[in-house]
Short mmCIF file of C-alpha atoms in Angstrom, two decimals:
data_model
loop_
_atom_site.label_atom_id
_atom_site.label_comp_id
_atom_site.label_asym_id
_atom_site.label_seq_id
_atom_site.Cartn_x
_atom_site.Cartn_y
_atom_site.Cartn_z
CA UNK A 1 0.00 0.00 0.00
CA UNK A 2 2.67 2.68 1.10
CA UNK A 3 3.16 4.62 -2.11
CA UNK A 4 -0.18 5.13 -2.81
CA UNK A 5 -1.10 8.79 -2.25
CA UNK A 6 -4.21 11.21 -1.65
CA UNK A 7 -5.46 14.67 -1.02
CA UNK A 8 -6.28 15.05 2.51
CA UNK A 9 -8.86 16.95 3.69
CA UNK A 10 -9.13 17.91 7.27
CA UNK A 11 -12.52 19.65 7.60
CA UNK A 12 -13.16 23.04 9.68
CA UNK A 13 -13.78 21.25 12.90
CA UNK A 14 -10.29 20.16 12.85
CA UNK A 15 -8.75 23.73 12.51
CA UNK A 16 -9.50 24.26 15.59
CA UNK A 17 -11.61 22.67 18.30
CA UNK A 18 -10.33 19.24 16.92
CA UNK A 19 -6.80 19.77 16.09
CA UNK A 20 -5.92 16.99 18.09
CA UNK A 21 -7.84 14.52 15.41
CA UNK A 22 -5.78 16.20 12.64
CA UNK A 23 -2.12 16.26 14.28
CA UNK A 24 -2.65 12.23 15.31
CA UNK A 25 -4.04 12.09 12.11
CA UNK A 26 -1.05 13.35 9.95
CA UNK A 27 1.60 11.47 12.41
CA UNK A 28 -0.55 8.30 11.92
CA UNK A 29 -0.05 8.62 8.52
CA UNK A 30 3.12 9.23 8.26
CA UNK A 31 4.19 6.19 10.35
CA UNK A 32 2.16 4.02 8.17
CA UNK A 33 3.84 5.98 4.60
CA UNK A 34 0.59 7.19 3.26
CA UNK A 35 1.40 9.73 1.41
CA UNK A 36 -1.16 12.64 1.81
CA UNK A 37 -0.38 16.15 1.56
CA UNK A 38 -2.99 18.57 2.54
CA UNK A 39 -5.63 19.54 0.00
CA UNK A 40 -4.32 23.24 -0.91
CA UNK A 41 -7.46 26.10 -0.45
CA UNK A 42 -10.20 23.39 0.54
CA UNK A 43 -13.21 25.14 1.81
CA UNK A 44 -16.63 23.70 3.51
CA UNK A 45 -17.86 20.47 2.58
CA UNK A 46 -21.03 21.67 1.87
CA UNK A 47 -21.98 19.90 5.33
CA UNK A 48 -25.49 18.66 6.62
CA UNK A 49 -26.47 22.53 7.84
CA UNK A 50 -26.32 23.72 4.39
CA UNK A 51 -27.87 20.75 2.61
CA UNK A 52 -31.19 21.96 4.60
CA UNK A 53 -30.92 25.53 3.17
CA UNK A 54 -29.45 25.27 -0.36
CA UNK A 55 -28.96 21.75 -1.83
CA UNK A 56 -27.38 23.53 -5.07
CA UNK A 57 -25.06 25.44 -3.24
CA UNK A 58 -24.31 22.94 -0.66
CA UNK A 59 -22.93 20.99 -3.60
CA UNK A 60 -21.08 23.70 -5.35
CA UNK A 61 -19.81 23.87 -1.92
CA UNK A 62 -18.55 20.03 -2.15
CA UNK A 63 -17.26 20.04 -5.82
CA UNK A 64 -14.76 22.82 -5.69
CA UNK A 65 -12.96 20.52 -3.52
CA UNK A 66 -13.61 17.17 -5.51
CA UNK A 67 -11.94 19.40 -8.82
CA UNK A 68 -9.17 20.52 -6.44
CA UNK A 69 -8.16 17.22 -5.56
CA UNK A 70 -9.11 16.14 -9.16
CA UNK A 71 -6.23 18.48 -10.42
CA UNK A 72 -3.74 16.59 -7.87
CA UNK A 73 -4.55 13.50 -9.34
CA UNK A 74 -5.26 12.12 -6.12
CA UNK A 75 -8.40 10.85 -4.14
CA UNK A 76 -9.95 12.24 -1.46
CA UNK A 77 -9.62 11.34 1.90
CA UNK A 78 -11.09 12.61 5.42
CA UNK A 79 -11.54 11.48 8.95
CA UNK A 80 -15.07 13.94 9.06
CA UNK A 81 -17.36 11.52 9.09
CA UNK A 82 -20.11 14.66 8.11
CA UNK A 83 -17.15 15.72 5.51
CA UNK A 84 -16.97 12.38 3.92
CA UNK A 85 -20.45 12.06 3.65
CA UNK A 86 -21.33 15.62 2.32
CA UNK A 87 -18.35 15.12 -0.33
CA UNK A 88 -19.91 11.65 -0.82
CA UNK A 89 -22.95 12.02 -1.02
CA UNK A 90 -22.42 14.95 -3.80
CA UNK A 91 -19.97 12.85 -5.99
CA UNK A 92 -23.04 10.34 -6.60
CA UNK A 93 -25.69 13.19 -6.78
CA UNK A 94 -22.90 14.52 -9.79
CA UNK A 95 -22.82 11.26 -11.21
CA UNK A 96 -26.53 10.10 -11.18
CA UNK A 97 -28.51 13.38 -11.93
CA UNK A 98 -27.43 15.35 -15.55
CA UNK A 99 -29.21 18.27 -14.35
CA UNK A 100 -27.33 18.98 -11.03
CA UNK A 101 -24.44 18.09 -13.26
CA UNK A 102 -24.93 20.77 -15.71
CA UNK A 103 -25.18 23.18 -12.70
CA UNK A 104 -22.26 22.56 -10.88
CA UNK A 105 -20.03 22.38 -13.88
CA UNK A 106 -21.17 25.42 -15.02
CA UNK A 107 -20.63 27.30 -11.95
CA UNK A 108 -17.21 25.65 -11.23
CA UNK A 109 -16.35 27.10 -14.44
CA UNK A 110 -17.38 30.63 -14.01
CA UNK A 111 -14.38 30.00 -10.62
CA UNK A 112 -12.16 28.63 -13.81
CA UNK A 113 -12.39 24.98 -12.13
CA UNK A 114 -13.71 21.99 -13.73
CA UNK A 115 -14.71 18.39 -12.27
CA UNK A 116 -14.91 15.38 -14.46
CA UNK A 117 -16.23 13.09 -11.83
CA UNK A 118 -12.90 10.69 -11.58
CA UNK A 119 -12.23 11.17 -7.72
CA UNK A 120 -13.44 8.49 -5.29
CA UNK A 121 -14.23 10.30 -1.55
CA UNK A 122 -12.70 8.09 1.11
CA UNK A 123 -12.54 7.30 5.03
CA UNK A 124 -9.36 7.65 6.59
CA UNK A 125 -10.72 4.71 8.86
CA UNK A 126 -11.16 2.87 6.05
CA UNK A 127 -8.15 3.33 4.05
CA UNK A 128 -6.37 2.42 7.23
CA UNK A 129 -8.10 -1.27 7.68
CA UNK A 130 -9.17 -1.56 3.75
CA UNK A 131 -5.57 -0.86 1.83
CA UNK A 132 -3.34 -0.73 4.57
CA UNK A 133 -4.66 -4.11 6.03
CA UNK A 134 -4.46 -6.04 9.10
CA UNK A 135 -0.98 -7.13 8.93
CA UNK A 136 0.99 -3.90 7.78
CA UNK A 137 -0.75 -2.02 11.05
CA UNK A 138 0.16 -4.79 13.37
CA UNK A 139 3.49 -4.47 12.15
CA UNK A 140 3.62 -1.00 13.40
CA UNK A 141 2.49 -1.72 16.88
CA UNK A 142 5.01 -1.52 19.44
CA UNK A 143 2.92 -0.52 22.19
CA UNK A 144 0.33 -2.86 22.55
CA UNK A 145 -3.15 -2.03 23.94
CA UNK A 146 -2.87 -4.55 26.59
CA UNK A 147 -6.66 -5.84 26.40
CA UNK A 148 -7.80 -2.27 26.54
CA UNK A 149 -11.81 -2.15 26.12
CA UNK A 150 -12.84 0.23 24.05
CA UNK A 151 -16.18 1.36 23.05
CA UNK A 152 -16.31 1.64 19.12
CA UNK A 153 -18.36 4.37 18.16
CA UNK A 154 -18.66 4.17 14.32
CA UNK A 155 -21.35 6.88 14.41
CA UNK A 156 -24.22 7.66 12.05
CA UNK A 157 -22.50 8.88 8.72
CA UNK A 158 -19.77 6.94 8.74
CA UNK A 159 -21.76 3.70 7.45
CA UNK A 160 -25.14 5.56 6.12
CA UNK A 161 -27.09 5.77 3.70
CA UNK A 162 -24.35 4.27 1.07
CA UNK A 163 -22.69 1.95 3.66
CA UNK A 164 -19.58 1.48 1.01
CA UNK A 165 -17.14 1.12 3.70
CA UNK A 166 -19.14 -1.38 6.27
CA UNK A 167 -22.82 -2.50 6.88
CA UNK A 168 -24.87 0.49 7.60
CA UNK A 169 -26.27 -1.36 10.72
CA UNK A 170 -23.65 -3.00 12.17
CA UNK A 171 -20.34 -2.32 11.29
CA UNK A 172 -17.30 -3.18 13.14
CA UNK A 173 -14.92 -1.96 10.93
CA UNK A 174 -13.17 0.06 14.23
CA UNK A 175 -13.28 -2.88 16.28
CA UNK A 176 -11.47 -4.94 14.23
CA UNK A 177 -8.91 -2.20 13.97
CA UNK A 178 -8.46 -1.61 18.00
CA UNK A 179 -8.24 -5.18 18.15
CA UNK A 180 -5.27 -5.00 15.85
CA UNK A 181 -3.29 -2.60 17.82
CA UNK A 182 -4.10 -5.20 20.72
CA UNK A 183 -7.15 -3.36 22.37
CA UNK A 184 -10.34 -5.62 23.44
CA UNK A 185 -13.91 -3.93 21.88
CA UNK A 186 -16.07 -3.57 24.49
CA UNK A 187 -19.69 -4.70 23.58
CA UNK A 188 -21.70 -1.49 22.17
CA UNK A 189 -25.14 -1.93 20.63
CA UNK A 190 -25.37 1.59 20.02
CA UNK A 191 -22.52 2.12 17.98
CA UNK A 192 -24.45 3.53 14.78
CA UNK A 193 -26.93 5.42 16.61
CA UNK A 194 -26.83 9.04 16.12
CA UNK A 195 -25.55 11.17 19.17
CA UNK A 196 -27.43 14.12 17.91
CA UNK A 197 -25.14 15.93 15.89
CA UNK A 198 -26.62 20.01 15.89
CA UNK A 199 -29.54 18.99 18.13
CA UNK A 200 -26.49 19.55 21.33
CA UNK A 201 -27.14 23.36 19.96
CA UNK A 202 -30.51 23.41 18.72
CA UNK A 203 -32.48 21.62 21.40
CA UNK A 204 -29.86 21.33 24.48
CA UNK A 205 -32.36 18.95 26.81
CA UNK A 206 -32.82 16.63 23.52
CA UNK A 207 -29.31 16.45 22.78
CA UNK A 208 -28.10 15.42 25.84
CA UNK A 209 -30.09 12.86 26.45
CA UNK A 210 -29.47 11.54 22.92
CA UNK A 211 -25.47 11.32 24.24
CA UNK A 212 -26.39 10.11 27.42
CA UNK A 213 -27.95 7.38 26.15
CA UNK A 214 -24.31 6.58 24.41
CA UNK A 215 -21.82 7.39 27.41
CA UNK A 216 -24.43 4.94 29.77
CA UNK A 217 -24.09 2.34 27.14
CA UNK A 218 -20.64 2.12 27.13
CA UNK A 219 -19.95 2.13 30.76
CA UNK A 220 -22.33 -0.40 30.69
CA UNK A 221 -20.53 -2.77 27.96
CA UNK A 222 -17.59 -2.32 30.44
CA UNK A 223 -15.61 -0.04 28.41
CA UNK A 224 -12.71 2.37 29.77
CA UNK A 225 -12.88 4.94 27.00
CA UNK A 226 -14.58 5.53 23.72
CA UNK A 227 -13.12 5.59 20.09
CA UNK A 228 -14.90 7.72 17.87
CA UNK A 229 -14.13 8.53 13.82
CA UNK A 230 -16.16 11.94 13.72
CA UNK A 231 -15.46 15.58 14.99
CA UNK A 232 -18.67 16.38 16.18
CA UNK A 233 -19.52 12.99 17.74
CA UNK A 234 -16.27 13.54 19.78
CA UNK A 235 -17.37 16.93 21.04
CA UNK A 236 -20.73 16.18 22.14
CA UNK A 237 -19.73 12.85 23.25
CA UNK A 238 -16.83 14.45 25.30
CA UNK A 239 -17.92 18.02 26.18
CA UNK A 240 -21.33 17.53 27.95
CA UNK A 241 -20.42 14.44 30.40
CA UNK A 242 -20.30 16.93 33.35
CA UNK A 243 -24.25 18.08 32.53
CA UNK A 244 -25.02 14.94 31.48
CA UNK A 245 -23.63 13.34 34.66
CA UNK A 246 -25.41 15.77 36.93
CA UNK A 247 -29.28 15.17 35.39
CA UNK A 248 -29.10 11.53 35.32
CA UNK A 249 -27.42 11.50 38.99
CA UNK A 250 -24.85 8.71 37.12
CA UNK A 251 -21.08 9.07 36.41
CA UNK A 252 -20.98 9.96 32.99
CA UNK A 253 -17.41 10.31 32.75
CA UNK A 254 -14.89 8.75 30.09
CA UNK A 255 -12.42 9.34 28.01
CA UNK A 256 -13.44 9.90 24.41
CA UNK A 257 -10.47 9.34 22.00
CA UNK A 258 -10.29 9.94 18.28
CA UNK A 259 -9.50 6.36 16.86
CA UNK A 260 -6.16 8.15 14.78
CA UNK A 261 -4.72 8.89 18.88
CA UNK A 262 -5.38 4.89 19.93
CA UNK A 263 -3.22 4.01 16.96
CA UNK A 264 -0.55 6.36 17.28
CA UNK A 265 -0.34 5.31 20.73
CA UNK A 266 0.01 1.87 19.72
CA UNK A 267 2.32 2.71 17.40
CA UNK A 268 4.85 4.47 19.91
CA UNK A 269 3.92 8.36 18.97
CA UNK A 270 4.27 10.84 22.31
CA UNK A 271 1.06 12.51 23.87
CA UNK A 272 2.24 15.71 22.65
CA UNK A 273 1.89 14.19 18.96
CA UNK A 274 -1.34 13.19 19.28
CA UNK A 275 -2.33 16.07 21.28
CA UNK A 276 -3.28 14.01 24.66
CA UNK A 277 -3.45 16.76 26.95
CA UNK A 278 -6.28 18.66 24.76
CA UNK A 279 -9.32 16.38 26.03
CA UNK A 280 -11.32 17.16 28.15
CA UNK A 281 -11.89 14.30 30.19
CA UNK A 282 -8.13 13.23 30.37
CA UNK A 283 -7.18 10.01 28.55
CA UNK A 284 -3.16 10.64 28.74
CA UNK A 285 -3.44 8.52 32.05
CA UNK A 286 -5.14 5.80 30.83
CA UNK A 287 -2.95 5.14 27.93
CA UNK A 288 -0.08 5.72 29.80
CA UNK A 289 -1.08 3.40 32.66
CA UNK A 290 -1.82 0.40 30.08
CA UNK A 291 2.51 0.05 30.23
CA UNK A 292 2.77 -0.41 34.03
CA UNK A 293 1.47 -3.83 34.37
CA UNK A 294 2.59 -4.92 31.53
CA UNK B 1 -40.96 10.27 -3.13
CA UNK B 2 -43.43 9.01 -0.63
CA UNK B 3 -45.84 7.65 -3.14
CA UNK B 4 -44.74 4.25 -2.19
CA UNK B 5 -44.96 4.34 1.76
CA UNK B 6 -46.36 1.27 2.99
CA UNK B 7 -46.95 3.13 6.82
CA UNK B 8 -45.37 0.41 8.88
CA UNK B 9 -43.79 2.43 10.90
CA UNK B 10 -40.37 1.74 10.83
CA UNK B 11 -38.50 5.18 10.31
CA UNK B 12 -40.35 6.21 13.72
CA UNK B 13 -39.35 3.44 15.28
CA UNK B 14 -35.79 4.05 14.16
CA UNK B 15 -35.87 7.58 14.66
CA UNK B 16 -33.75 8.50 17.50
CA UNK B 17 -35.56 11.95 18.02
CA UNK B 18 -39.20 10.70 16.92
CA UNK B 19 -40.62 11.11 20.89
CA UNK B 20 -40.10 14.52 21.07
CA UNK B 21 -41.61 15.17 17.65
CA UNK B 22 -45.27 16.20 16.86
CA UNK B 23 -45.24 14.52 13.85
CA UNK B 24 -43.51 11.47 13.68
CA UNK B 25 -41.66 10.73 9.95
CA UNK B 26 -44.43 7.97 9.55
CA UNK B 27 -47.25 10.61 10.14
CA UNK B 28 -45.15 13.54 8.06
CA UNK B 29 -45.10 11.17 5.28
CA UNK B 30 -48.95 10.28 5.76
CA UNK B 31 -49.90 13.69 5.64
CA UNK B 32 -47.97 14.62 2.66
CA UNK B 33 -49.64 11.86 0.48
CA UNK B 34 -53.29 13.70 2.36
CA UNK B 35 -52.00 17.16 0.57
CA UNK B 36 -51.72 18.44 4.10
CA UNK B 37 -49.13 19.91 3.18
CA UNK B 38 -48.83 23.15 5.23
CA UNK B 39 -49.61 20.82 8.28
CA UNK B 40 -46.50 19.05 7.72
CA UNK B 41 -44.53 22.60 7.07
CA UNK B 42 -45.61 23.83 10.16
CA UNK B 43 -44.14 20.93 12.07
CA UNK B 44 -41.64 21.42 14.81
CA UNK B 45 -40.27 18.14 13.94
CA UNK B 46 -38.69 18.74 10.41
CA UNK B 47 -35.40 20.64 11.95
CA UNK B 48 -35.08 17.47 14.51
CA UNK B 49 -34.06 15.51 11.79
CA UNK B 50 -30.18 15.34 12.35
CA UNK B 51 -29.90 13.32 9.08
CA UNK B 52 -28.72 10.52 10.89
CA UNK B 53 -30.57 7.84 8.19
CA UNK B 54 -31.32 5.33 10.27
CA UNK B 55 -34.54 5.41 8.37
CA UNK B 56 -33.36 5.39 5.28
CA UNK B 57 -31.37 2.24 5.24
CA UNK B 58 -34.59 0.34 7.14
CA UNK B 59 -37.79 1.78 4.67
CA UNK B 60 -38.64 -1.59 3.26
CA UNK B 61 -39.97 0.96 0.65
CA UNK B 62 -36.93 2.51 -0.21
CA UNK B 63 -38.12 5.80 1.10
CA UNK B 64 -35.07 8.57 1.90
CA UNK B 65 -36.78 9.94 4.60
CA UNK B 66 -33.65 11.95 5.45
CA UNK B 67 -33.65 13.91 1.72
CA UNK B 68 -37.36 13.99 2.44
CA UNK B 69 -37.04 15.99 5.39
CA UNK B 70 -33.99 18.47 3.62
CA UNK B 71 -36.40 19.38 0.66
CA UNK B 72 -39.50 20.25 3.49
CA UNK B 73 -36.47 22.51 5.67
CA UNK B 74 -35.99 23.71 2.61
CA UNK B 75 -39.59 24.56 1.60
CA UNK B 76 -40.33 25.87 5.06
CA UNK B 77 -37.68 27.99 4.95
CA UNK B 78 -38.79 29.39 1.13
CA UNK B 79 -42.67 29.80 2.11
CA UNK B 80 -42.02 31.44 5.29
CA UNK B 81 -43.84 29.43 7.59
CA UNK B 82 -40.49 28.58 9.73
CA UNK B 83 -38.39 30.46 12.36
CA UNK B 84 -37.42 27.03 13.68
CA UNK B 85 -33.73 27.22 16.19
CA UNK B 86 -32.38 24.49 13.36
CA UNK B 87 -33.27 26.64 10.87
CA UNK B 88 -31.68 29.71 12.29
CA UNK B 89 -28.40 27.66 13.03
CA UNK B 90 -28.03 26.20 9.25
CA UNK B 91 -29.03 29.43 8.20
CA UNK B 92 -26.19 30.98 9.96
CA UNK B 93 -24.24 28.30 9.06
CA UNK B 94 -24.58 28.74 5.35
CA UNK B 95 -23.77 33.30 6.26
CA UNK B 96 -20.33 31.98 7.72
CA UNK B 97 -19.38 29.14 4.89
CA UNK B 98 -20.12 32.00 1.77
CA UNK B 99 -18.48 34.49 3.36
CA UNK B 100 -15.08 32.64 4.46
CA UNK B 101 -15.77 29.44 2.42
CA UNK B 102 -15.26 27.44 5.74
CA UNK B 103 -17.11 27.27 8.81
CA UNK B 104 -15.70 29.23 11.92
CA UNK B 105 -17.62 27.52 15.47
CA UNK B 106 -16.95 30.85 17.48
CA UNK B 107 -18.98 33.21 14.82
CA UNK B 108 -21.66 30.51 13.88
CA UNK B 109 -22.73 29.61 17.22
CA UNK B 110 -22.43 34.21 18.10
CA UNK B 111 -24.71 34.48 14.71
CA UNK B 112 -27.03 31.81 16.05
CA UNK B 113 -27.42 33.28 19.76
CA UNK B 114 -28.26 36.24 18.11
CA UNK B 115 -30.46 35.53 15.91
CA UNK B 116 -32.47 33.53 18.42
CA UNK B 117 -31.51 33.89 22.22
CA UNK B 118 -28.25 36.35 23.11
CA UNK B 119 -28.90 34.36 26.98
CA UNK B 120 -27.79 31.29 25.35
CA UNK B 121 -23.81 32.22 25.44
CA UNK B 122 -23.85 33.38 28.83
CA UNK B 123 -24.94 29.11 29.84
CA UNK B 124 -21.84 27.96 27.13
CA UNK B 125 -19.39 30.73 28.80
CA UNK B 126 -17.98 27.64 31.23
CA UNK B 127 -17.63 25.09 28.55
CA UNK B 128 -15.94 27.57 26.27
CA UNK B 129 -13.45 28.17 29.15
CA UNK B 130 -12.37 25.07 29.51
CA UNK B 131 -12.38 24.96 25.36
CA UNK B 132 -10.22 27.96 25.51
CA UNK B 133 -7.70 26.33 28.31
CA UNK B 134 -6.76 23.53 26.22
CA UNK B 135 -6.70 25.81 23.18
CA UNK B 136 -9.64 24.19 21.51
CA UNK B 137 -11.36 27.35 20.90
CA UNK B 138 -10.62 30.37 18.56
CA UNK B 139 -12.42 33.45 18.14
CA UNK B 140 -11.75 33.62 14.36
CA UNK B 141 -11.97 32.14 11.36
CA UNK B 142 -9.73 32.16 8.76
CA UNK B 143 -10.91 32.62 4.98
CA UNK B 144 -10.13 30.38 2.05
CA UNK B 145 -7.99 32.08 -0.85
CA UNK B 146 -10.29 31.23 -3.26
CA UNK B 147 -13.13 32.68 -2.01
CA UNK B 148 -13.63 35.32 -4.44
CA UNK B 149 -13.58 32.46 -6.99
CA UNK B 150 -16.07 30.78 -4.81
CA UNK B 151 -18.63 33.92 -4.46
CA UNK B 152 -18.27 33.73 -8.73
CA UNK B 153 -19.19 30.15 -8.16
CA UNK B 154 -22.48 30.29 -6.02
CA UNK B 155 -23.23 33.61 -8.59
CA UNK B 156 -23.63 31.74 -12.06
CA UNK B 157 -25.89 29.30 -10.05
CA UNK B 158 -28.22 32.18 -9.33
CA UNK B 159 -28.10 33.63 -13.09
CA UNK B 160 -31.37 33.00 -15.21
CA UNK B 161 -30.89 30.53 -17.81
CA UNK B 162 -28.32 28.55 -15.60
CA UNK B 163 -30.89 26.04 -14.78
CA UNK B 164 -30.59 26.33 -11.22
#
């Protein structure tokens, strides 16, 4: 697999409030030899909030970065699970329907762009366990997980509606993955259901119960901290524990890791390049106590 | 789109938002195929669709529920009927993304308060402190290069005769 090379595109959430997603991300990478350089001027997926508003737009939106990476000569690929399936989602919309088609090429070309349709949108989480493959990663691991159970969150939009990377249901692409770098999935029927995405802003009371509902379960299944493969899942899985905590008169609390920093961990990477110290419920601790009884 | 709906129930039943809707998906699509359609549009349910498509990949119909529910935000928002808190936030969402090409957290969520309750930020002050501390929060966004190429972009989809 190393060789093989791709646009990257980190998504807006990871500018900022999830930078530790796209530093773990990059040094995760690199240790593995993907190639993939940073898409140069990407700009908004064209994400769920605008589909509602502007479906044209929203997909204008998408394809200026689908004929950016186009001109590379490289396919896409994200660890947004809302990126990958807004950029997704458009790419078959572009293919399927000649009229949306028409539109979008025509105003790409009033920017002087152009897409042809040749780019495939991809997972990072997927390229990881899909090209890379069970035995390269193991390879890599020099810190095992030491039976670690983890709660494998694949999300919503991850696996739906196209479910091209795992079974829209069920999947268990991550777990297979934390089991490679020695980790023990915990048992976590909710793994695909939605955590409520915007509703954490639009309708606070809904929202956190929606995420409740997901921190109980996996303290339940026996889990010591969750793995997630989305931005936003992370924040509101991560963020609201304290609130959460205090309304349903439980413990809420756990660590809530980006599925890039349990793999660089494994891998030997320090906290500082994965950015450990930047959750909010610390997780540094648990890694790091996984080594002393060996 | 819903012409085939067999009412069985299953995108409510998937639905992890259906109980606090008036209108569950099963009765929004039932009502549509009725022509009620400005019962539907008045709904406070449309904008707690988080597009999750749970129901989607369960219609035994093959009914996209979730696009469903993006064209009627969409209508709502058109015919006026709708001053919904998920419509405010995607519609400030859509202000930030044209004018920077990316989203910026700190000026969407300030665009949403105000649009719809200023009170609001005072309640997320705490959580953006501890944001801040682990410096997970930024107070601006940064602009794409392009985005004078993307403004041309979004304006030849609005011209007459584009098709759009």
């Amino acid at each position: 697999m190393s060789g093989r090379a791709f646009s990257y595109f980190p998504g807006c959430s990871l500018e900022c409030s999830n930078r530790a997603y796209d530093a773990s991300t990059r040094n995760v990478a690199a240790v593995l030899g993907i190639q993939m350089p940073e898409l140069e001027d990407w700009n908004c997926c064209g994400a769920t909030a605008y589909f509602g508003v502007d479906e044209a737009r929203a997909g204008v939106m998408a394809a200026r970065n689908l004929a950016l990476a186009e001109a590379r000569g490289h396919d896409l690929v994200t660890v947004c699970s809302g990126c990958y399936l807004a950029l997704g989602k458009t790419n078959h919309r572009l293919a399927e329907d000649a009229d949306l088609r028409r539109d979008v090429q025509q105003a790409l070309r009033a920017g002087g762009m152009d897409y042809r349709g040749t780019v495939t949108v991809r997972h990072f989480l997927d390229v990881v366990v899909r090209d890379v493959g069970e035995e390269a990663v193991r390879r890599h691991v020099v810190r095992p997980l030491q039976g670690l159970p983890v709660a494998c969150y694949h999300g919503c939009q991850l696996s739906r509606p196209h479910g091209e990377i795992d079974d829209p249901e069920f999947p268990d692409v991550m777990d297979r993955l934390v089991g490679w770098l020695g980790a023990a999935p915990a048992p976590f029927p909710l793994k695909t259901r939605c955590c409520g995405g915007m509703l954490m802003t639009t309708q606070p009371g809904l929202g956190r119960e929606m995420t409740g509902k997901l921190l109980l379960a996996a303290k339940a299944g026996g889990a010591h901290c969750v793995a997630t493969a989305c931005p936003l899942c992370q924040v509101n899985l991560e963020a609201y524990q304290r609130a959460i905590g205090r309304e349903r008169g439980e413990d809420c609390r756990i660590p809530v890791l980006y599925f890039t920093q349990l793999m660089g961990w494994a891998f030997g990477l320090g906290s500082g390049d994965l950015r450990l110290e930047e959750a909010l419920t610390p997780a540094r601790e648990l890694l790091a106590g996984l080594g002393a009884t060996p | 789109m819903v012409a085939p709906c067999i009412q069985c129930g299953t995108c409510t039943a998937s639905c992890p938002a259906s109980h606090a809707m008036d209108l569950s998906p099963r009765r929004i699509v039932a009502a549509l195929r009725a022509g009620q359609r400005d019962t539907v549009l008045s709904s406070r349910s449309l904008w707690l669709c988080a597009s999750c498509y749970a129901c989607v990949v369960r219609c035994p119909s093959g009914i996209p529920f979730t696009d469903v529910a993006y064209a009627l935000k969409r209508e709502a928002a058109r015919t006026g009927v709708d001053d919904r808190r998920g419509s405010a936030l995607a519609r400030a969402f859509v202000r930030v993304a044209d004018r920077l090409g990316r989203s910026a957290e700190t000026e969407l969520l300030l665009r949403y308060w105000l649009s719809t309750n200023p009170l609001r930020a005072i309640a997320a002050l705490p959580l953006a402190f501890r944001l801040w501390r682990r410096g997970r929060l930024s107070l601006f966004g940064r602009g794409i290069v392009g985005r004078q190429d993307l403004q041309r972009m979004m304006a030849a989809l609005e011209r007459p005769g584009s098709g759009a």
